[in-house]
Amino acid sequence: MKEIGLNLKTDKDGSAEVFVEGVICGNKYRFLLDTGSAKSTITTDNYIATFTSLGESTGTGVFATIREQEINIPHIEVGPISKRNFKMYRTEEKENVTKNLIGMDFLKDHSLQICFDSNKVLVDHQVDVDVPLNDLVLGNKYHPYVDVRIGGKKASGVFDTGAGMTVVDLQFIKSNSAHFEEIGTSVGTDSSGTTRETPMFLMNNMAIGNYEFPSHRVVGVDLSHVNASTEIPMDLILGYTTVSKANWFFNFPEKKWRILKLIK
């Protein structure tokens, strides 16, 4: 069976980073598995610095933008997924910031069964066809959107394994305050390396795909900066504190998805 092992780096607040092991031209690297990132990125080192820049571009973090250089990788492997002449984006190293990311440009041609109960991803493994699948909305950069309901109110959420904690737009929280209890603050760092203190909430009465999720911690952030650069506005970024409570199936080529089961 084709699979990718997940390595978790957990924090005391319940958040976690989800890592996978990869190989670039025989050199081993550790990557954050990041379905919320359109691009796969690599932090420069002595080897990565030898690749010729094909041009500069910018990326968008939750708080700020990121400058990066496009490079061509002759061969990259993550588990059973192998690509040749794959474009990645080289970034400068910053303290306490993960820059090696496997994003949707690497994952979009496959179906993934993400099993948080066993910390593995099954690649191109079909699920029970007798159970209906939901239609998956993909943005023009392949960000996966799923419908969320909070207290009966429909919201748009991006499924983001790269986010340690679920992020909810502050305006959405304000408009649906009965389902959010403020419980303190959290210090978060986005992919640009920008750090900010954000309010933390206990989110209640949440459902995804007809499954009722237990109350859990989220942070509130003004998502206008992110939404300004995407064609589909998001109310939530569904990070580890939410997505780890279930096993998921995503068939990106056929634009289908469903929750396989909740994890108790």
mmCIF file of N, CA, C and O in Angstrom, residues 10-56:
data_model
loop_
_atom_site.group_PDB
_atom_site.id
_atom_site.type_symbol
_atom_site.label_atom_id
_atom_site.label_comp_id
_atom_site.label_asym_id
_atom_site.label_seq_id
_atom_site.Cartn_x
_atom_site.Cartn_y
_atom_site.Cartn_z
ATOM 1 N N THR A 10 3.884 18.557 18.495
ATOM 2 C CA THR A 10 2.733 19.094 19.203
ATOM 3 C C THR A 10 3.131 20.200 20.173
ATOM 4 O O THR A 10 4.280 20.300 20.609
ATOM 5 N N ASP A 11 2.155 21.036 20.512
ATOM 6 C CA ASP A 11 2.343 22.120 21.470
ATOM 7 C C ASP A 11 1.342 21.941 22.604
ATOM 8 O O ASP A 11 0.330 21.240 22.465
ATOM 9 N N LYS A 12 1.609 22.594 23.717
ATOM 10 C CA LYS A 12 0.760 22.449 24.903
ATOM 11 C C LYS A 12 -0.645 23.004 24.707
ATOM 12 O O LYS A 12 -1.567 22.634 25.444
ATOM 13 N N ASP A 13 -0.829 23.895 23.715
ATOM 14 C CA ASP A 13 -2.158 24.462 23.483
ATOM 15 C C ASP A 13 -3.025 23.577 22.592
ATOM 16 O O ASP A 13 -4.141 23.940 22.230
ATOM 17 N N GLY A 14 -2.506 22.404 22.222
ATOM 18 C CA GLY A 14 -3.274 21.478 21.390
ATOM 19 C C GLY A 14 -2.982 21.601 19.908
ATOM 20 O O GLY A 14 -3.463 20.785 19.110
ATOM 21 N N SER A 15 -2.204 22.600 19.518
ATOM 22 C CA SER A 15 -1.845 22.755 18.114
ATOM 23 C C SER A 15 -0.702 21.810 17.769
ATOM 24 O O SER A 15 -0.065 21.233 18.652
ATOM 25 N N ALA A 16 -0.441 21.631 16.486
ATOM 26 C CA ALA A 16 0.648 20.751 16.066
ATOM 27 C C ALA A 16 1.058 21.081 14.642
ATOM 28 O O ALA A 16 0.259 21.586 13.838
ATOM 29 N N GLU A 17 2.320 20.779 14.332
ATOM 30 C CA GLU A 17 2.818 20.831 12.965
ATOM 31 C C GLU A 17 2.909 19.404 12.450
ATOM 32 O O GLU A 17 3.319 18.498 13.167
ATOM 33 N N VAL A 18 2.517 19.201 11.191
ATOM 34 C CA VAL A 18 2.448 17.872 10.582
ATOM 35 C C VAL A 18 3.547 17.763 9.527
ATOM 36 O O VAL A 18 3.486 18.432 8.489
ATOM 37 N N PHE A 19 4.547 16.927 9.797
ATOM 38 C CA PHE A 19 5.717 16.827 8.922
ATOM 39 C C PHE A 19 5.743 15.507 8.163
ATOM 40 O O PHE A 19 5.241 14.480 8.626
ATOM 41 N N VAL A 20 6.372 15.568 6.971
ATOM 42 C CA VAL A 20 6.639 14.372 6.178
ATOM 43 C C VAL A 20 8.101 14.408 5.746
ATOM 44 O O VAL A 20 8.717 15.475 5.685
ATOM 45 N N GLU A 21 8.647 13.230 5.452
ATOM 46 C CA GLU A 21 10.027 13.137 4.992
ATOM 47 C C GLU A 21 10.054 13.084 3.469
ATOM 48 O O GLU A 21 9.240 12.404 2.842
ATOM 49 N N GLY A 22 11.024 13.801 2.879
ATOM 50 C CA GLY A 22 11.169 13.812 1.437
ATOM 51 C C GLY A 22 12.626 13.750 1.024
ATOM 52 O O GLY A 22 13.531 13.891 1.851
ATOM 53 N N VAL A 23 12.839 13.554 -0.271
ATOM 54 C CA VAL A 23 14.195 13.448 -0.814
ATOM 55 C C VAL A 23 14.284 14.296 -2.079
ATOM 56 O O VAL A 23 13.455 14.154 -2.987
ATOM 57 N N ILE A 24 15.261 15.186 -2.133
ATOM 58 C CA ILE A 24 15.539 15.986 -3.317
ATOM 59 C C ILE A 24 16.886 15.553 -3.877
ATOM 60 O O ILE A 24 17.929 15.768 -3.245
ATOM 61 N N CYS A 25 16.854 14.887 -5.021
ATOM 62 C CA CYS A 25 18.081 14.449 -5.702
ATOM 63 C C CYS A 25 19.022 13.727 -4.744
ATOM 64 O O CYS A 25 20.236 13.991 -4.713
ATOM 65 N N GLY A 26 18.467 12.833 -3.929
ATOM 66 C CA GLY A 26 19.274 12.048 -3.008
ATOM 67 C C GLY A 26 19.516 12.683 -1.656
ATOM 68 O O GLY A 26 20.062 12.034 -0.754
ATOM 69 N N ASN A 27 19.116 13.947 -1.472
ATOM 70 C CA ASN A 27 19.306 14.662 -0.211
ATOM 71 C C ASN A 27 17.994 14.661 0.580
ATOM 72 O O ASN A 27 16.943 15.043 0.046
ATOM 73 N N LYS A 28 18.064 14.267 1.852
ATOM 74 C CA LYS A 28 16.863 14.169 2.673
ATOM 75 C C LYS A 28 16.464 15.526 3.251
ATOM 76 O O LYS A 28 17.314 16.290 3.712
ATOM 77 N N TYR A 29 15.153 15.800 3.223
ATOM 78 C CA TYR A 29 14.603 17.028 3.796
ATOM 79 C C TYR A 29 13.309 16.710 4.538
ATOM 80 O O TYR A 29 12.606 15.752 4.203
ATOM 81 N N ARG A 30 13.027 17.522 5.525
ATOM 82 C CA ARG A 30 11.777 17.412 6.269
ATOM 83 C C ARG A 30 10.865 18.541 5.816
ATOM 84 O O ARG A 30 11.276 19.698 5.745
ATOM 85 N N PHE A 31 9.612 18.197 5.512
ATOM 86 C CA PHE A 31 8.657 19.173 4.987
ATOM 87 C C PHE A 31 7.410 19.233 5.867
ATOM 88 O O PHE A 31 6.935 18.210 6.368
ATOM 89 N N LEU A 32 6.857 20.433 6.006
ATOM 90 C CA LEU A 32 5.528 20.583 6.568
ATOM 91 C C LEU A 32 4.516 20.205 5.488
ATOM 92 O O LEU A 32 4.589 20.713 4.362
ATOM 93 N N LEU A 33 3.614 19.289 5.792
ATOM 94 C CA LEU A 33 2.549 18.938 4.853
ATOM 95 C C LEU A 33 1.504 20.049 4.907
ATOM 96 O O LEU A 33 0.857 20.244 5.932
ATOM 97 N N ASP A 34 1.340 20.773 3.807
ATOM 98 C CA ASP A 34 0.605 22.034 3.867
ATOM 99 C C ASP A 34 -0.403 22.150 2.731
ATOM 100 O O ASP A 34 -0.123 22.724 1.676
ATOM 101 N N THR A 35 -1.617 21.610 2.951
ATOM 102 C CA THR A 35 -2.666 21.722 1.941
ATOM 103 C C THR A 35 -3.208 23.144 1.834
ATOM 104 O O THR A 35 -3.978 23.440 0.921
ATOM 105 N N GLY A 36 -2.812 24.012 2.742
ATOM 106 C CA GLY A 36 -3.227 25.411 2.673
ATOM 107 C C GLY A 36 -2.271 26.275 1.882
ATOM 108 O O GLY A 36 -2.501 27.475 1.723
ATOM 109 N N SER A 37 -1.187 25.676 1.378
ATOM 110 C CA SER A 37 -0.207 26.422 0.581
ATOM 111 C C SER A 37 -0.328 26.024 -0.879
ATOM 112 O O SER A 37 -0.316 24.835 -1.212
ATOM 113 N N ALA A 38 -0.427 27.014 -1.760
ATOM 114 C CA ALA A 38 -0.477 26.731 -3.191
ATOM 115 C C ALA A 38 0.856 26.204 -3.690
ATOM 116 O O ALA A 38 0.921 25.366 -4.589
ATOM 117 N N LYS A 39 1.963 26.689 -3.090
ATOM 118 C CA LYS A 39 3.303 26.387 -3.579
ATOM 119 C C LYS A 39 4.072 25.522 -2.595
ATOM 120 O O LYS A 39 3.909 25.636 -1.387
ATOM 121 N N SER A 40 4.959 24.701 -3.135
ATOM 122 C CA SER A 40 5.934 23.978 -2.325
ATOM 123 C C SER A 40 7.195 24.826 -2.234
ATOM 124 O O SER A 40 7.679 25.349 -3.242
ATOM 125 N N THR A 41 7.725 24.959 -1.020
ATOM 126 C CA THR A 41 8.882 25.832 -0.812
ATOM 127 C C THR A 41 10.001 25.076 -0.103
ATOM 128 O O THR A 41 9.762 24.090 0.584
ATOM 129 N N ILE A 42 11.209 25.583 -0.278
ATOM 130 C CA ILE A 42 12.384 24.980 0.339
ATOM 131 C C ILE A 42 13.292 26.086 0.859
ATOM 132 O O ILE A 42 13.535 27.068 0.164
ATOM 133 N N THR A 43 13.757 25.932 2.092
ATOM 134 C CA THR A 43 14.687 26.902 2.664
ATOM 135 C C THR A 43 16.068 26.695 2.055
ATOM 136 O O THR A 43 16.527 25.567 1.889
ATOM 137 N N THR A 44 16.727 27.775 1.726
ATOM 138 C CA THR A 44 18.040 27.658 1.115
ATOM 139 C C THR A 44 19.062 27.058 2.082
ATOM 140 O O THR A 44 19.021 27.302 3.291
ATOM 141 N N ASP A 45 19.929 26.212 1.558
ATOM 142 C CA ASP A 45 21.100 25.709 2.270
ATOM 143 C C ASP A 45 22.226 25.617 1.239
ATOM 144 O O ASP A 45 22.078 26.090 0.104
ATOM 145 N N ASN A 46 23.346 25.013 1.591
ATOM 146 C CA ASN A 46 24.481 24.986 0.665
ATOM 147 C C ASN A 46 24.140 24.273 -0.641
ATOM 148 O O ASN A 46 24.631 24.655 -1.713
ATOM 149 N N TYR A 47 23.296 23.237 -0.562
ATOM 150 C CA TYR A 47 22.910 22.520 -1.779
ATOM 151 C C TYR A 47 21.837 23.280 -2.560
ATOM 152 O O TYR A 47 21.966 23.492 -3.780
ATOM 153 N N ILE A 48 20.783 23.700 -1.884
ATOM 154 C CA ILE A 48 19.682 24.391 -2.560
ATOM 155 C C ILE A 48 20.168 25.703 -3.182
ATOM 156 O O ILE A 48 19.658 26.151 -4.215
ATOM 157 N N ALA A 49 21.184 26.320 -2.587
ATOM 158 C CA ALA A 49 21.721 27.576 -3.119
ATOM 159 C C ALA A 49 22.374 27.401 -4.484
ATOM 160 O O ALA A 49 22.581 28.388 -5.205
ATOM 161 N N THR A 50 22.706 26.158 -4.870
ATOM 162 C CA THR A 50 23.361 25.937 -6.163
ATOM 163 C C THR A 50 22.385 26.012 -7.340
ATOM 164 O O THR A 50 22.822 26.106 -8.488
ATOM 165 N N PHE A 51 21.081 25.976 -7.074
ATOM 166 C CA PHE A 51 20.103 26.021 -8.154
ATOM 167 C C PHE A 51 19.924 27.461 -8.654
ATOM 168 O O PHE A 51 19.811 28.399 -7.858
ATOM 169 N N THR A 52 19.888 27.615 -9.952
ATOM 170 C CA THR A 52 19.742 28.932 -10.568
ATOM 171 C C THR A 52 18.332 29.468 -10.359
ATOM 172 O O THR A 52 17.346 28.749 -10.570
ATOM 173 N N SER A 53 18.238 30.722 -9.962
ATOM 174 C CA SER A 53 16.931 31.361 -9.804
ATOM 175 C C SER A 53 16.289 31.601 -11.169
ATOM 176 O O SER A 53 16.941 32.102 -12.093
ATOM 177 N N LEU A 54 15.018 31.225 -11.292
ATOM 178 C CA LEU A 54 14.261 31.452 -12.521
ATOM 179 C C LEU A 54 13.414 32.719 -12.439
ATOM 180 O O LEU A 54 12.668 33.035 -13.356
ATOM 181 N N GLY A 55 13.547 33.439 -11.313
ATOM 182 C CA GLY A 55 12.787 34.670 -11.122
ATOM 183 C C GLY A 55 12.242 34.761 -9.719
ATOM 184 O O GLY A 55 12.139 33.754 -9.019
ATOM 185 N N GLU A 56 11.895 35.965 -9.313
ATOM 186 C CA GLU A 56 11.361 36.189 -7.976
ATOM 187 C C GLU A 56 9.845 36.317 -8.009
ATOM 188 O O GLU A 56 9.258 36.720 -9.020
#
